[in-house]
Structures are given as C-alpha cells and as structure tokens.
Tab-separated table of C-alpha atoms in Angstrom:
chain	number	residue	atom	x	y	z
N	1	UNK	CA	49.249	208.266	167.320
N	2	UNK	CA	49.401	204.791	165.213
N	3	UNK	CA	52.422	204.672	162.786
N	4	UNK	CA	54.004	201.694	160.803
N	5	UNK	CA	57.239	201.673	161.662
N	6	UNK	CA	60.006	199.660	160.027
N	7	UNK	CA	57.219	197.584	158.789
N	8	UNK	CA	55.454	197.300	162.278
N	9	UNK	CA	52.625	198.904	163.942
N	10	UNK	CA	53.580	201.003	166.986
N	11	UNK	CA	51.682	203.379	169.235
N	12	UNK	CA	52.789	206.775	170.500
N	13	UNK	CA	51.289	209.074	173.239
N	14	UNK	CA	50.830	212.182	170.475
N	15	UNK	CA	52.300	213.146	167.204
N	16	UNK	CA	55.978	214.355	167.405
N	17	UNK	CA	58.741	215.656	165.133
N	18	UNK	CA	61.366	213.077	163.540
N	19	UNK	CA	64.116	214.167	165.618
N	20	UNK	CA	61.680	213.231	168.816
N	21	UNK	CA	60.617	209.984	167.664
N	22	UNK	CA	64.497	209.281	166.933
N	23	UNK	CA	64.947	210.040	170.611
N	24	UNK	CA	61.763	208.296	171.657
N	25	UNK	CA	63.434	205.172	170.301
N	26	UNK	CA	66.943	205.855	171.995
N	27	UNK	CA	68.851	206.324	168.678
N	28	UNK	CA	71.757	208.473	168.393
N	29	UNK	CA	70.805	210.747	165.467
N	30	UNK	CA	74.013	210.556	163.628
N	31	UNK	CA	73.718	206.879	162.911
N	32	UNK	CA	70.435	206.939	161.110
N	33	UNK	CA	68.408	208.507	158.394
N	34	UNK	CA	64.614	208.499	158.167
N	35	UNK	CA	62.053	208.357	155.722
N	36	UNK	CA	58.190	209.265	155.963
N	37	UNK	CA	55.710	207.784	153.465
N	38	UNK	CA	58.120	206.659	151.105
N	39	UNK	CA	60.259	209.730	150.641
N	40	UNK	CA	63.253	210.747	152.539
N	41	UNK	CA	63.461	213.509	155.367
N	42	UNK	CA	66.691	215.185	155.021
N	43	UNK	CA	68.596	215.689	158.216
N	44	UNK	CA	68.026	219.529	158.091
N	45	UNK	CA	64.357	218.649	158.124
N	46	UNK	CA	64.305	216.333	161.368
N	47	UNK	CA	63.357	218.828	163.610
N	48	UNK	CA	60.688	220.415	161.628
N	49	UNK	CA	59.109	217.623	159.885
N	50	UNK	CA	56.297	216.225	162.276
N	51	UNK	CA	55.368	212.375	161.997
N	52	UNK	CA	51.470	211.597	162.590
N	53	UNK	CA	49.001	209.162	162.921
N	54	UNK	CA	48.685	206.753	159.870
N	55	UNK	CA	52.378	207.667	158.852
N	56	UNK	CA	54.837	205.188	157.372
N	57	UNK	CA	58.198	205.612	158.704
N	58	UNK	CA	61.367	203.667	158.096
N	59	UNK	CA	64.527	204.362	160.333
N	60	UNK	CA	67.816	202.907	158.924
N	61	UNK	CA	71.276	202.752	159.570
N	62	UNK	CA	74.670	201.143	158.431
N	63	UNK	CA	75.404	197.534	158.645
N	64	UNK	CA	78.215	195.156	157.041
N	65	UNK	CA	78.085	194.805	153.558
N	66	UNK	CA	80.256	193.865	150.468
J	1	UNK	CA	116.460	202.243	139.513
J	2	UNK	CA	113.378	204.507	138.886
J	3	UNK	CA	110.604	203.833	141.233
J	4	UNK	CA	109.395	200.543	140.427
J	5	UNK	CA	105.951	200.961	142.171
J	6	UNK	CA	104.922	204.068	140.930
J	7	UNK	CA	101.506	203.998	139.760
J	8	UNK	CA	98.406	206.385	139.160
J	9	UNK	CA	95.628	206.890	141.373
J	10	UNK	CA	92.365	205.504	141.119
J	11	UNK	CA	89.865	208.346	140.128
J	12	UNK	CA	86.717	207.998	140.688
J	13	UNK	CA	84.948	211.411	140.040
J	14	UNK	CA	85.656	213.277	142.873
J	15	UNK	CA	87.505	210.813	145.089
J	16	UNK	CA	91.062	209.494	144.407
J	17	UNK	CA	92.061	206.152	145.595
J	18	UNK	CA	95.634	205.166	146.241
J	19	UNK	CA	94.828	201.587	146.686
J	20	UNK	CA	92.846	199.653	143.788
J	21	UNK	CA	91.755	197.311	146.423
J	22	UNK	CA	88.086	197.925	147.649
J	23	UNK	CA	86.694	195.871	150.688
J	24	UNK	CA	83.726	195.112	152.215
J	25	UNK	CA	82.298	194.978	155.593
J	26	UNK	CA	80.021	192.063	155.466
J	27	UNK	CA	80.609	188.508	157.320
J	28	UNK	CA	83.469	189.435	159.585
J	29	UNK	CA	83.764	187.812	163.394
J	30	UNK	CA	83.737	191.329	164.664
J	31	UNK	CA	84.061	194.682	164.396
J	32	UNK	CA	87.641	194.395	165.685
J	33	UNK	CA	88.253	191.697	162.778
J	34	UNK	CA	86.961	194.032	160.202
J	35	UNK	CA	88.799	197.065	160.973
J	36	UNK	CA	92.281	195.113	161.279
J	37	UNK	CA	91.579	193.574	157.726
J	38	UNK	CA	90.783	197.004	156.389
J	39	UNK	CA	93.994	198.230	157.857
J	40	UNK	CA	96.123	195.367	156.856
J	41	UNK	CA	94.952	195.504	153.368
J	42	UNK	CA	95.872	198.946	152.485
J	43	UNK	CA	92.199	199.740	151.273
J	44	UNK	CA	90.983	203.623	151.083
J	45	UNK	CA	87.316	202.250	150.181
J	46	UNK	CA	84.913	200.101	152.003
J	47	UNK	CA	81.442	199.098	151.139
J	48	UNK	CA	78.355	199.112	153.536
J	49	UNK	CA	75.127	198.212	153.453
J	50	UNK	CA	71.662	200.078	154.678
J	51	UNK	CA	68.808	198.653	156.983
J	52	UNK	CA	66.307	199.147	159.154
J	53	UNK	CA	67.255	199.640	162.461
J	54	UNK	CA	66.732	196.652	164.657
J	55	UNK	CA	64.362	198.357	167.243
J	56	UNK	CA	64.281	195.079	169.390
J	57	UNK	CA	67.850	194.683	169.646
J	58	UNK	CA	70.069	195.828	172.625
J	59	UNK	CA	72.147	198.885	171.796
J	60	UNK	CA	75.702	197.659	170.790
J	61	UNK	CA	78.467	198.780	169.341
J	62	UNK	CA	77.884	200.899	165.830
J	63	UNK	CA	79.852	200.260	162.943
J	64	UNK	CA	80.674	204.044	162.605
J	65	UNK	CA	83.012	203.445	165.514
J	66	UNK	CA	85.337	200.951	163.668
J	67	UNK	CA	85.391	203.401	160.717
J	68	UNK	CA	88.038	205.891	160.155
J	69	UNK	CA	86.052	208.048	157.781
J	70	UNK	CA	89.769	210.470	157.337
J	71	UNK	CA	91.299	207.392	155.942
J	72	UNK	CA	88.817	205.376	154.354
J	73	UNK	CA	86.040	206.490	152.088
J	74	UNK	CA	82.685	204.630	152.944
J	75	UNK	CA	80.602	203.275	149.673
J	76	UNK	CA	77.080	202.758	150.628
J	77	UNK	CA	75.475	199.875	148.495
J	78	UNK	CA	72.145	199.155	147.361
J	79	UNK	CA	72.457	195.586	148.050
J	80	UNK	CA	69.426	193.506	148.496
J	81	UNK	CA	67.369	196.043	146.294
J	82	UNK	CA	65.382	193.992	143.734
J	83	UNK	CA	63.658	196.977	141.863
J	84	UNK	CA	65.172	200.479	140.440
J	85	UNK	CA	62.517	202.514	142.824
J	86	UNK	CA	64.049	200.753	146.279
J	87	UNK	CA	67.666	200.932	145.546
J	88	UNK	CA	66.989	204.750	144.444
J	89	UNK	CA	65.302	205.191	148.078
J	90	UNK	CA	68.292	203.667	149.427
J	91	UNK	CA	70.811	205.240	147.567
J	92	UNK	CA	68.786	208.739	148.748
J	93	UNK	CA	68.858	207.459	152.605
J	94	UNK	CA	72.957	206.568	152.174
J	95	UNK	CA	73.623	210.069	150.587
J	96	UNK	CA	71.650	211.370	153.912
J	97	UNK	CA	73.302	209.278	156.080
J	98	UNK	CA	76.653	209.573	155.161
J	99	UNK	CA	76.621	212.853	153.671
J	100	UNK	CA	78.392	211.611	150.579
J	101	UNK	CA	77.497	211.180	146.735
J	102	UNK	CA	79.173	208.113	146.345
J	103	UNK	CA	76.877	204.926	145.758
J	104	UNK	CA	77.436	201.362	144.677
J	105	UNK	CA	74.273	200.551	142.753
J	106	UNK	CA	72.925	196.999	142.915
J	107	UNK	CA	69.816	195.976	141.289
J	108	UNK	CA	69.595	192.339	142.007
J	109	UNK	CA	67.226	189.651	139.672
J	110	UNK	CA	66.935	187.140	142.140
J	111	UNK	CA	68.203	186.075	145.583
J	112	UNK	CA	69.414	182.770	144.761
J	113	UNK	CA	71.774	183.736	141.595
J	114	UNK	CA	72.474	187.587	143.004
J	115	UNK	CA	72.855	188.391	139.632
J	116	UNK	CA	72.082	191.915	138.380
J	117	UNK	CA	68.557	192.714	136.718
J	118	UNK	CA	70.108	194.451	133.616
J	119	UNK	CA	66.878	196.626	133.126
J	120	UNK	CA	66.264	197.617	136.774
J	121	UNK	CA	69.982	198.406	136.753
J	122	UNK	CA	69.869	200.898	133.954
J	123	UNK	CA	66.674	202.409	135.003
J	124	UNK	CA	68.410	203.139	138.565
J	125	UNK	CA	71.331	204.245	137.183
J	126	UNK	CA	69.895	206.840	134.717
J	127	UNK	CA	67.903	208.179	137.336
J	128	UNK	CA	70.870	208.444	140.426
J	129	UNK	CA	73.205	209.802	137.765
J	130	UNK	CA	70.604	212.484	137.073
J	131	UNK	CA	70.385	213.149	140.707
J	132	UNK	CA	74.100	213.957	140.735
J	133	UNK	CA	75.087	210.726	142.624
J	134	UNK	CA	78.699	209.274	141.876
J	135	UNK	CA	77.489	206.026	140.718
J	136	UNK	CA	79.639	202.722	140.754
J	137	UNK	CA	77.694	200.101	139.230
J	138	UNK	CA	77.417	196.526	139.878
J	139	UNK	CA	76.620	194.633	136.646
J	140	UNK	CA	77.088	191.519	134.744
J	141	UNK	CA	80.153	190.463	132.468
J	142	UNK	CA	78.063	191.241	129.400
J	143	UNK	CA	80.493	194.041	127.407
J	144	UNK	CA	77.439	195.821	126.010
J	145	UNK	CA	75.612	196.207	128.827
J	146	UNK	CA	78.748	197.749	130.483
J	147	UNK	CA	78.960	200.247	127.514
J	148	UNK	CA	75.383	200.958	127.955
J	149	UNK	CA	75.881	201.717	131.666
J	150	UNK	CA	79.048	203.884	130.650
J	151	UNK	CA	76.999	205.764	128.265
J	152	UNK	CA	74.622	206.955	130.901
J	153	UNK	CA	77.160	208.649	132.982
J	154	UNK	CA	78.129	206.205	135.594
J	155	UNK	CA	81.355	206.856	137.152
J	156	UNK	CA	82.547	202.940	136.992
J	157	UNK	CA	81.247	199.483	135.949
J	158	UNK	CA	81.714	196.978	138.492
J	159	UNK	CA	81.612	193.458	136.353
J	160	UNK	CA	80.952	190.378	138.302
J	161	UNK	CA	83.576	187.856	138.183
J	162	UNK	CA	81.420	185.164	139.377
J	163	UNK	CA	78.452	185.164	141.706
J	164	UNK	CA	78.543	187.302	144.900
J	165	UNK	CA	80.154	185.364	147.425
J	166	UNK	CA	80.776	182.202	145.412
J	167	UNK	CA	84.537	182.134	145.597
J	168	UNK	CA	84.874	181.060	141.696
J	169	UNK	CA	87.315	183.915	140.650
J	170	UNK	CA	87.050	185.404	137.356
J	171	UNK	CA	85.298	183.002	134.881
J	172	UNK	CA	85.355	184.768	131.870
J	173	UNK	CA	88.816	186.914	131.874
J	174	UNK	CA	88.125	187.453	127.786
J	175	UNK	CA	85.051	189.598	128.506
J	176	UNK	CA	86.820	191.200	131.345
J	177	UNK	CA	89.286	192.160	128.512
J	178	UNK	CA	86.832	193.453	126.082
J	179	UNK	CA	85.084	195.360	128.809
J	180	UNK	CA	88.141	196.879	129.708
J	181	UNK	CA	88.861	198.012	125.603
J	182	UNK	CA	85.071	198.964	124.989
J	183	UNK	CA	84.545	201.082	128.117
J	184	UNK	CA	86.250	204.499	128.922
J	185	UNK	CA	85.364	204.261	132.808
J	186	UNK	CA	87.172	202.930	135.365
J	187	UNK	CA	86.653	199.065	135.353
J	188	UNK	CA	86.169	197.345	138.858
J	189	UNK	CA	86.030	193.574	139.117
J	190	UNK	CA	83.244	192.994	141.830
J	191	UNK	CA	82.012	189.742	143.156
J	192	UNK	CA	83.199	186.358	143.099
J	193	UNK	CA	86.753	186.686	144.031
J	194	UNK	CA	87.764	183.821	146.428
J	195	UNK	CA	91.549	184.189	146.560
J	196	UNK	CA	94.802	185.994	146.131
J	197	UNK	CA	95.385	184.967	142.582
J	198	UNK	CA	91.845	186.019	141.569
J	199	UNK	CA	92.888	189.531	142.363
J	200	UNK	CA	96.377	189.384	140.125
J	201	UNK	CA	94.533	187.552	137.481
J	202	UNK	CA	91.716	190.550	137.363
J	203	UNK	CA	94.616	193.197	137.489
J	204	UNK	CA	96.392	191.474	134.636
J	205	UNK	CA	93.695	191.873	132.483
J	206	UNK	CA	93.834	195.395	132.618
J	207	UNK	CA	91.239	196.599	134.924
J	208	UNK	CA	91.578	199.176	137.349
J	209	UNK	CA	90.639	197.765	140.449
J	210	UNK	CA	89.150	195.110	142.334
J	211	UNK	CA	86.645	194.717	145.035
J	212	UNK	CA	85.880	191.662	147.436
J	213	UNK	CA	84.416	190.676	150.650
J	214	UNK	CA	83.815	187.111	151.179
J	215	UNK	CA	87.451	185.963	150.201
J	216	UNK	CA	88.674	187.959	153.264
J	217	UNK	CA	86.091	187.916	155.598
J	218	UNK	CA	85.441	183.676	155.276
J	219	UNK	CA	89.283	182.905	155.079
J	220	UNK	CA	89.932	180.990	158.267
J	221	UNK	CA	92.842	183.761	158.900
J	222	UNK	CA	91.164	186.831	157.462
J	223	UNK	CA	93.916	189.463	158.416
J	224	UNK	CA	97.051	186.837	156.572
J	225	UNK	CA	94.344	186.758	153.630
J	226	UNK	CA	93.926	190.701	153.645
J	227	UNK	CA	98.040	191.029	153.434
J	228	UNK	CA	98.140	188.499	150.492
J	229	UNK	CA	95.293	190.596	148.865
J	230	UNK	CA	97.171	193.430	149.209
J	231	UNK	CA	100.492	191.735	147.810
J	232	UNK	CA	98.492	190.130	145.024
J	233	UNK	CA	96.792	193.551	144.001
J	234	UNK	CA	100.605	194.823	143.915
J	235	UNK	CA	101.888	191.913	142.008
J	236	UNK	CA	99.012	191.864	139.604
J	237	UNK	CA	99.018	195.652	138.953
J	238	UNK	CA	102.672	195.523	138.798
J	239	UNK	CA	102.798	192.679	136.485
J	240	UNK	CA	100.229	194.619	134.030
J	241	UNK	CA	102.281	198.109	133.956
J	242	UNK	CA	105.524	196.280	133.473
J	243	UNK	CA	104.203	194.329	130.426
J	244	UNK	CA	104.175	190.889	129.990
J	245	UNK	CA	106.407	188.734	127.517
J	246	UNK	CA	104.585	187.125	124.454
J	247	UNK	CA	102.923	183.379	124.688
J	248	UNK	CA	104.796	181.178	122.127
J	249	UNK	CA	103.438	177.783	120.654
J	250	UNK	CA	106.943	176.887	120.789
J	251	UNK	CA	110.119	176.813	122.614
J	252	UNK	CA	112.629	179.682	123.080
J	253	UNK	CA	115.369	179.054	125.076
J	254	UNK	CA	116.842	180.922	128.011
J	255	UNK	CA	120.476	179.682	127.706
J	256	UNK	CA	122.535	179.980	124.385
J	257	UNK	CA	122.698	176.808	122.488
J	258	UNK	CA	125.973	177.259	121.078
J	259	UNK	CA	129.395	176.234	122.927
J	260	UNK	CA	127.849	173.146	125.290
J	261	UNK	CA	130.871	171.230	126.302
J	262	UNK	CA	131.464	168.449	123.920
J	263	UNK	CA	129.359	169.582	121.324
J	264	UNK	CA	130.322	169.543	117.332
J	265	UNK	CA	130.931	172.471	115.180
J	266	UNK	CA	127.928	174.489	116.512
J	267	UNK	CA	123.753	174.278	116.708
J	268	UNK	CA	122.005	171.489	114.662
C-alpha cells in the first residue's frame, strides 16, 4: 500500500486500521490524533477505520506554542 | 481588614480559572524549565500547538509528561494556520487529541507580522462556535472587530497588544479600554507582552486576563520572570479593583499647607 503520510509518500505491505498504523509508526496512541483524506478520524473509530492505498494521512501531536 | 486580595475567578464558559495569567509552552530551553515556570507563575491554563509528528526523530520525552492536567487546563491553539479551513481542521484534531472543547483560534494573515487575518478569523470563529467549541479568539486591537467576534458567540476575545513575540507591550492602551467597554465577553490581552509592567498595565486598563509566552521563555531568567509576572498580575488587578486616584493637571499637596514654621498668618 502506498499512502501520503504527513506529506511524504510511504509504503506499507498491506492496508491496515488506523490503530495498526499508529503502532507501525511506533507511536503511543494517546499522544496522537489522525486525519484521513482531510477528515478527522475520531479516537473511537481508530480500530475500525482502514487506511488504504492512495490515502492521505495526517498524524499530529502536541508541541510547545503560545 | 477584609480580604485585600479577593477577586472573582475568570470564567470562560465551562472552565473557571483562579489565575488570570495564561502562559504558553513554546520557546523554552527544556520541558523542565517550562514546567517550573508554569508552577511559579500560578497559571491554571497553558496553550499548546498541534503539529505533525516528526516521524524521523528519535522518540524522546513527550510534552504530555510535563503538564499536570489535574491542575492546569490545556488550551490548544491553531497557530500557523493561514486560512479558516486549516484552522478548523486543526481545532478538530485538537479536540480529539485532548478531549477538550477549548480552542484558541488563530487565523494568521502573513508569517512576517503574524497579524490575524480578520476575514478568515470571523469565518472560522462562526464555524467553530457552531460546532460547540469553547472559542477564545486571537484578534487585533480593533474594537469593532472584537464586537463582531463577540456577537458570533465566542467565549473570549484576545486582542494583541503588539505583534506576537515582539515584546513591545500594549501599544494602544486606549483601544484596549474601548474594547473592554464595548464587549460583554472576557477580554484577554494576548501577544506582545514583553515584561512585567506590560501585564500590570493591561490589567489596570480593566481587561480580564493576559496570555503571554515569549516574555517568560526568552527572559534570561525565565523562572524569576514567571514569578514577576505573577506578582505583576496581582498588582495590576489589585490596582484596578481598588480604583485609581484621578489624574490632575495641577498639583494637590499631600501635606497641609498651613502651620509651616515661621509662616505668616496662614496660606497665601
């Protein structure tokens, strides 16, 4: 599967759920939020929502700011 | 003596703050320094930004580890957004990430002045209010724009004293006074605070709170400055609640004019 992840192309062996993608990126799920093709994927849907070939994914977290 | 420091809390929709000083989390030398400054300042609300995870960076400490959400409300911002759709997307991500309705809305016009784009700001504010966010909105010190934003149903207007990170203080005190008189929602001066006297001045104008970041984070001694900001907030707010003496054109003696030794039959 080829996706756009945070603006960069990334390859994965197969499509997967959002929660599996977060794990594949070695990120703790509680510190990130995810958008798929411009729309928020709520936390409650991380297990069911699939990420598939051609998708645009944004994975964000908190940083310092004013 | 009655309680000389009593004050009502700052109510921002469903959150209540006992400190009227809000701080940022940016530009600190370390998370420890940031946490210490927050603690010393007595703040109960700090802003954070929402950004893409750096997938190439080594896993380090997380900011989450340095914020006690039992004691401090986390206020996500839409900093770095230059149009309403991006700001709205960022707000929705923040709401999911932090499980909060709070949002500090910023829609910027350009990256040199970091001044708000008024049209994008109004557009995004309307949409976020409709989505039941608790909207605190960064804006300019234009009183009519603040009135418009208040009419949209935002929780608070946050007029800039001067450009973000510029440290120039409140450049237009009269505008802040007018904003305070014209809008019914809490007014929080946000942006441009440079040092402690800026906070006191803002509070003496009658605003409800002050948000600052750079003034503490880029002080050579941030912890000491954080304490100074706390003291200055108390000083300015106290002076406002006490009420000031009138300004006069001419002198008004503090000591009696009569009975000076060697004087004649009385005052001139």
